[in-house]
Amino acid sequence: MKTGSIDIDFLGHTGFRVNLKNKSIVIDPYHVSDTVSKADIILITHSHSDHCSIKDIQKLSRKGTIVFCPVDCQSTIMKVKGVEIHIVENEDVLDFGDFKIECVPAYTSNKKHSIQEGWLGYLIKFGKDILYFAGDTDDIPEMRKLSGYGKKGNNFVIALPVAGGVVMDAFTATKVATMLKPTLAIPMSYGAGVYGTHDDAKRFVELCKQGGVNAQILDKI
């Protein structure tokens, strides 16, 4: 779908593709379609196999594809030939000139995604287009730092997990979306047979609309 001056596509589960200018950025590909094109940049949020999927990274990479990931993903991704691996951590800023990628924390209150692991979400900034891919996370205090991006004039798009259990559920994700005041909120973490269902996504969209937040389910490409 077109949002602001960029295109964003849902790849399923927590996976997305962002096309801006002449760059294709993919986040957490998992069980992606064979029709999805090769990526220039791949962002991995953490080492769980439904986020750091060797099969999908291989499918979407080519010689020179850059993969950014937390340190515990490195040994897995090194099995993919031809990619350029960069280890990143919270607060790192990756400057590509026309756009920036910022690394932000992602963790939960249970042991599945401990803060000590150093796992991530990502902010992609392209002019007034600001995209937040939350990763596997709860409603965490660090999210309050992002609330200013919802100010008038920005196209602020957020993708939040809605499955519950090991991540936020639809109700908590709605609370976060209401606080962040995005241009558009997109549900993720559902429909891949891992956790979360399409009903969770629908519940999130309905609750957001009740609270005056623009939310939309994206069809998987």
CSV table of C-alpha atoms in Angstrom, one decimal:
chain,number,residue,atom,x,y,z
A,1,MET,CA,0.0,0.0,0.0
A,2,LYS,CA,1.1,3.6,-0.6
A,3,THR,CA,1.5,5.7,2.5
A,4,GLY,CA,3.0,9.1,2.3
A,5,SER,CA,5.9,8.9,-0.3
A,6,ILE,CA,6.7,5.3,0.3
A,7,ASP,CA,5.2,1.8,-0.3
A,8,ILE,CA,4.7,-0.7,2.5
A,9,ASP,CA,3.7,-4.3,2.0
A,10,PHE,CA,2.8,-7.0,4.6
A,11,LEU,CA,4.7,-10.2,4.1
A,12,GLY,CA,2.9,-12.1,6.9
A,13,HIS,CA,3.4,-12.6,10.6
A,14,THR,CA,5.8,-9.7,11.5
A,15,GLY,CA,7.3,-9.4,8.1
A,16,PHE,CA,7.1,-6.2,6.0
A,17,ARG,CA,8.7,-4.7,2.9
A,18,VAL,CA,9.3,-1.0,2.6
A,19,ASN,CA,10.1,0.5,-0.8
A,20,LEU,CA,11.5,4.0,-0.8
A,21,LYS,CA,13.2,5.6,-3.7
A,22,ASN,CA,15.5,2.9,-5.1
A,23,LYS,CA,15.9,0.8,-2.0
A,24,SER,CA,13.9,-2.2,-0.8
A,25,ILE,CA,14.0,-2.9,2.9
A,26,VAL,CA,12.6,-6.1,4.4
A,27,ILE,CA,11.9,-6.7,8.1
A,28,ASP,CA,11.7,-10.2,9.7
A,29,PRO,CA,10.7,-12.2,6.6
A,30,TYR,CA,9.0,-15.5,7.5
A,31,HIS,CA,7.3,-17.9,5.1
A,32,VAL,CA,7.3,-15.2,2.4
A,33,SER,CA,5.8,-15.7,-1.0
A,34,ASP,CA,8.0,-16.7,-3.9
A,35,THR,CA,6.9,-13.5,-5.7
A,36,VAL,CA,8.5,-11.2,-3.2
A,37,SER,CA,11.5,-9.4,-4.8
A,38,LYS,CA,15.1,-9.4,-3.5
A,39,ALA,CA,15.9,-6.9,-0.8
A,40,ASP,CA,18.7,-4.4,-0.6
A,41,ILE,CA,18.5,-4.3,3.2
A,42,ILE,CA,17.1,-6.9,5.7
A,43,LEU,CA,16.4,-6.0,9.3
A,44,ILE,CA,16.1,-8.8,11.8
A,45,THR,CA,14.6,-8.0,15.2
A,46,HIS,CA,15.8,-11.1,17.2
A,47,SER,CA,17.0,-14.6,16.9
A,48,HIS,CA,13.7,-16.6,17.2
A,49,SER,CA,13.3,-18.7,14.1
A,50,ASP,CA,10.0,-17.0,13.1
A,51,HIS,CA,11.9,-13.7,12.8
A,52,CYS,CA,15.4,-14.8,11.9
A,53,SER,CA,14.5,-17.4,9.2
A,54,ILE,CA,17.5,-18.7,7.2
A,55,LYS,CA,15.2,-20.0,4.5
A,56,ASP,CA,13.5,-16.6,4.0
A,57,ILE,CA,16.7,-14.5,4.3
A,58,GLN,CA,18.3,-16.8,1.6
A,59,LYS,CA,15.2,-16.3,-0.6
A,60,LEU,CA,15.2,-12.5,-0.4
A,61,SER,CA,19.0,-11.8,-0.4
A,62,ARG,CA,21.4,-11.5,-3.3
A,63,LYS,CA,25.1,-10.7,-3.4
A,64,GLY,CA,25.6,-7.4,-1.5
A,65,THR,CA,22.3,-7.5,0.5
A,66,ILE,CA,23.0,-5.9,3.9
A,67,VAL,CA,21.5,-7.7,6.9
A,68,PHE,CA,21.3,-5.8,10.2
A,69,CYS,CA,20.6,-7.9,13.3
A,70,PRO,CA,21.3,-8.2,17.1
A,71,VAL,CA,24.5,-10.1,18.0
A,72,ASP,CA,22.8,-13.4,18.8
A,73,CYS,CA,21.6,-13.7,15.2
A,74,GLN,CA,25.0,-13.5,13.7
A,75,SER,CA,26.0,-17.2,13.7
A,76,THR,CA,22.7,-18.1,12.1
A,77,ILE,CA,22.9,-15.5,9.3
A,78,MET,CA,26.5,-16.3,8.6
A,79,LYS,CA,25.1,-19.5,6.9
A,80,VAL,CA,23.7,-17.3,4.1
A,81,LYS,CA,26.2,-16.7,1.4
A,82,GLY,CA,26.9,-13.3,-0.1
A,83,VAL,CA,25.2,-11.1,2.4
A,84,GLU,CA,26.9,-8.4,4.4
A,85,ILE,CA,26.2,-8.7,8.1
A,86,HIS,CA,26.2,-5.8,10.5
A,87,ILE,CA,25.6,-6.2,14.3
A,88,VAL,CA,23.4,-3.5,15.8
A,89,GLU,CA,22.1,-2.6,19.2
A,90,ASN,CA,19.6,-0.3,20.9
A,91,GLU,CA,20.1,3.4,20.0
A,92,ASP,CA,22.3,2.7,16.9
A,93,VAL,CA,21.4,5.0,14.0
A,94,LEU,CA,22.1,3.8,10.5
A,95,ASP,CA,22.5,6.8,8.1
A,96,PHE,CA,21.9,6.1,4.4
A,97,GLY,CA,21.8,9.8,3.4
A,98,ASP,CA,18.2,10.0,2.1
A,99,PHE,CA,16.9,7.9,5.0
A,100,LYS,CA,17.9,6.7,8.5
A,101,ILE,CA,17.2,3.5,10.4
A,102,GLU,CA,17.1,3.7,14.2
A,103,CYS,CA,17.3,0.7,16.5
A,104,VAL,CA,14.9,0.8,19.5
A,105,PRO,CA,14.3,-1.7,22.3
A,106,ALA,CA,11.8,-4.5,22.1
A,107,TYR,CA,11.1,-6.8,25.1
A,108,THR,CA,8.3,-8.3,27.2
A,109,SER,CA,7.6,-8.9,30.8
A,110,ASN,CA,8.0,-12.7,30.4
A,111,LYS,CA,11.2,-14.6,29.8
A,112,LYS,CA,10.5,-15.1,26.1
A,113,HIS,CA,11.8,-11.7,25.2
A,114,SER,CA,14.0,-10.5,28.1
A,115,ILE,CA,15.4,-6.9,28.1
A,116,GLN,CA,18.8,-8.4,28.7
A,117,GLU,CA,18.7,-10.1,25.3
A,118,GLY,CA,19.1,-6.7,23.6
A,119,TRP,CA,16.5,-7.4,20.9
A,120,LEU,CA,15.1,-4.7,18.7
A,121,GLY,CA,12.4,-2.8,16.9
A,122,TYR,CA,13.2,-0.4,14.1
A,123,LEU,CA,12.3,3.1,13.1
A,124,ILE,CA,12.7,4.0,9.4
A,125,LYS,CA,12.8,7.8,8.8
A,126,PHE,CA,12.5,9.2,5.3
A,127,GLY,CA,11.7,12.9,5.5
A,128,LYS,CA,8.3,13.2,7.1
A,129,ASP,CA,7.6,9.5,6.6
A,130,ILE,CA,8.4,7.7,9.9
A,131,LEU,CA,7.7,4.0,10.2
A,132,TYR,CA,7.9,2.1,13.5
A,133,PHE,CA,8.2,-1.7,13.4
A,134,ALA,CA,7.9,-2.7,17.1
A,135,GLY,CA,9.2,-6.2,17.0
A,136,ASP,CA,8.1,-8.7,19.7
A,137,THR,CA,7.3,-6.5,22.6
A,138,ASP,CA,5.0,-5.4,25.3
A,139,ASP,CA,3.9,-1.9,26.2
A,140,ILE,CA,7.3,-0.7,27.4
A,141,PRO,CA,8.3,2.7,28.9
A,142,GLU,CA,10.7,3.4,26.0
A,143,MET,CA,7.7,3.7,23.6
A,144,ARG,CA,6.8,7.0,25.2
A,145,LYS,CA,9.9,8.6,23.5
A,146,LEU,CA,8.2,7.9,20.2
A,147,SER,CA,5.0,9.8,20.9
A,148,GLY,CA,6.3,13.0,19.4
A,149,TYR,CA,6.4,11.5,15.9
A,150,GLY,CA,2.6,11.6,15.8
A,151,LYS,CA,2.7,15.4,15.6
A,152,LYS,CA,1.0,17.2,12.8
A,153,GLY,CA,2.9,17.1,9.5
A,154,ASN,CA,4.5,13.6,9.9
A,155,ASN,CA,3.2,10.5,8.2
A,156,PHE,CA,3.7,8.2,11.2
A,157,VAL,CA,2.9,4.6,10.6
A,158,ILE,CA,3.3,1.9,13.3
A,159,ALA,CA,3.2,-1.9,13.2
A,160,LEU,CA,2.3,-3.5,16.5
A,161,PRO,CA,2.0,-7.1,17.7
A,162,VAL,CA,-1.5,-8.0,18.7
A,163,ALA,CA,-1.4,-11.8,19.4
A,164,GLY,CA,-1.1,-11.8,23.2
A,165,GLY,CA,0.7,-14.5,25.1
A,166,VAL,CA,4.4,-13.8,24.4
A,167,VAL,CA,3.7,-10.2,23.1
A,168,MET,CA,1.1,-7.5,23.4
A,169,ASP,CA,-2.5,-8.4,22.9
A,170,ALA,CA,-5.0,-6.4,20.9
A,171,PHE,CA,-6.2,-4.4,23.9
A,172,THR,CA,-2.7,-3.4,25.0
A,173,ALA,CA,-1.6,-2.6,21.4
A,174,THR,CA,-4.6,-0.3,21.1
A,175,LYS,CA,-3.5,1.5,24.3
A,176,VAL,CA,-0.1,2.0,22.7
A,177,ALA,CA,-1.5,3.2,19.4
A,178,THR,CA,-3.8,5.7,21.2
A,179,MET,CA,-0.7,7.0,23.0
A,180,LEU,CA,1.4,7.2,19.9
A,181,LYS,CA,-1.2,8.9,17.7
A,182,PRO,CA,0.0,7.5,14.4
A,183,THR,CA,-1.3,8.4,11.0
A,184,LEU,CA,-1.9,4.6,10.5
A,185,ALA,CA,-1.7,1.6,12.9
A,186,ILE,CA,-1.1,-1.9,11.4
A,187,PRO,CA,-1.5,-5.1,13.3
A,188,MET,CA,1.1,-7.9,13.1
A,189,SER,CA,2.1,-11.2,14.8
A,190,TYR,CA,-0.8,-13.3,13.5
A,191,GLY,CA,-1.9,-15.7,10.8
A,192,ALA,CA,1.4,-17.7,10.4
A,193,GLY,CA,0.5,-20.6,12.6
A,194,VAL,CA,2.9,-19.4,15.3
A,195,TYR,CA,0.7,-17.4,17.5
A,196,GLY,CA,-2.1,-14.9,16.9
A,197,THR,CA,-5.1,-15.1,14.5
A,198,HIS,CA,-6.8,-12.9,12.0
A,199,ASP,CA,-9.5,-12.3,14.8
A,200,ASP,CA,-6.8,-10.7,16.9
A,201,ALA,CA,-6.0,-8.3,14.0
A,202,LYS,CA,-9.7,-7.5,13.5
A,203,ARG,CA,-10.1,-6.9,17.2
A,204,PHE,CA,-7.2,-4.4,17.2
A,205,VAL,CA,-8.6,-2.5,14.2
A,206,GLU,CA,-12.1,-2.3,15.8
A,207,LEU,CA,-10.7,-1.1,19.1
A,208,CYS,CA,-8.5,1.5,17.5
A,209,LYS,CA,-11.4,2.9,15.5
A,210,GLN,CA,-13.5,3.1,18.6
A,211,GLY,CA,-10.7,5.2,20.1
A,212,GLY,CA,-10.3,7.4,17.1
A,213,VAL,CA,-7.1,5.8,15.8
A,214,ASN,CA,-6.8,5.0,12.0
A,215,ALA,CA,-6.0,1.3,11.8
A,216,GLN,CA,-5.9,-1.1,8.9
A,217,ILE,CA,-5.3,-4.8,8.2
A,218,LEU,CA,-2.9,-5.2,5.2
A,219,ASP,CA,-3.4,-8.2,2.9
A,220,LYS,CA,-0.3,-10.4,2.7
A,221,ILE,CA,1.4,-10.2,-0.6
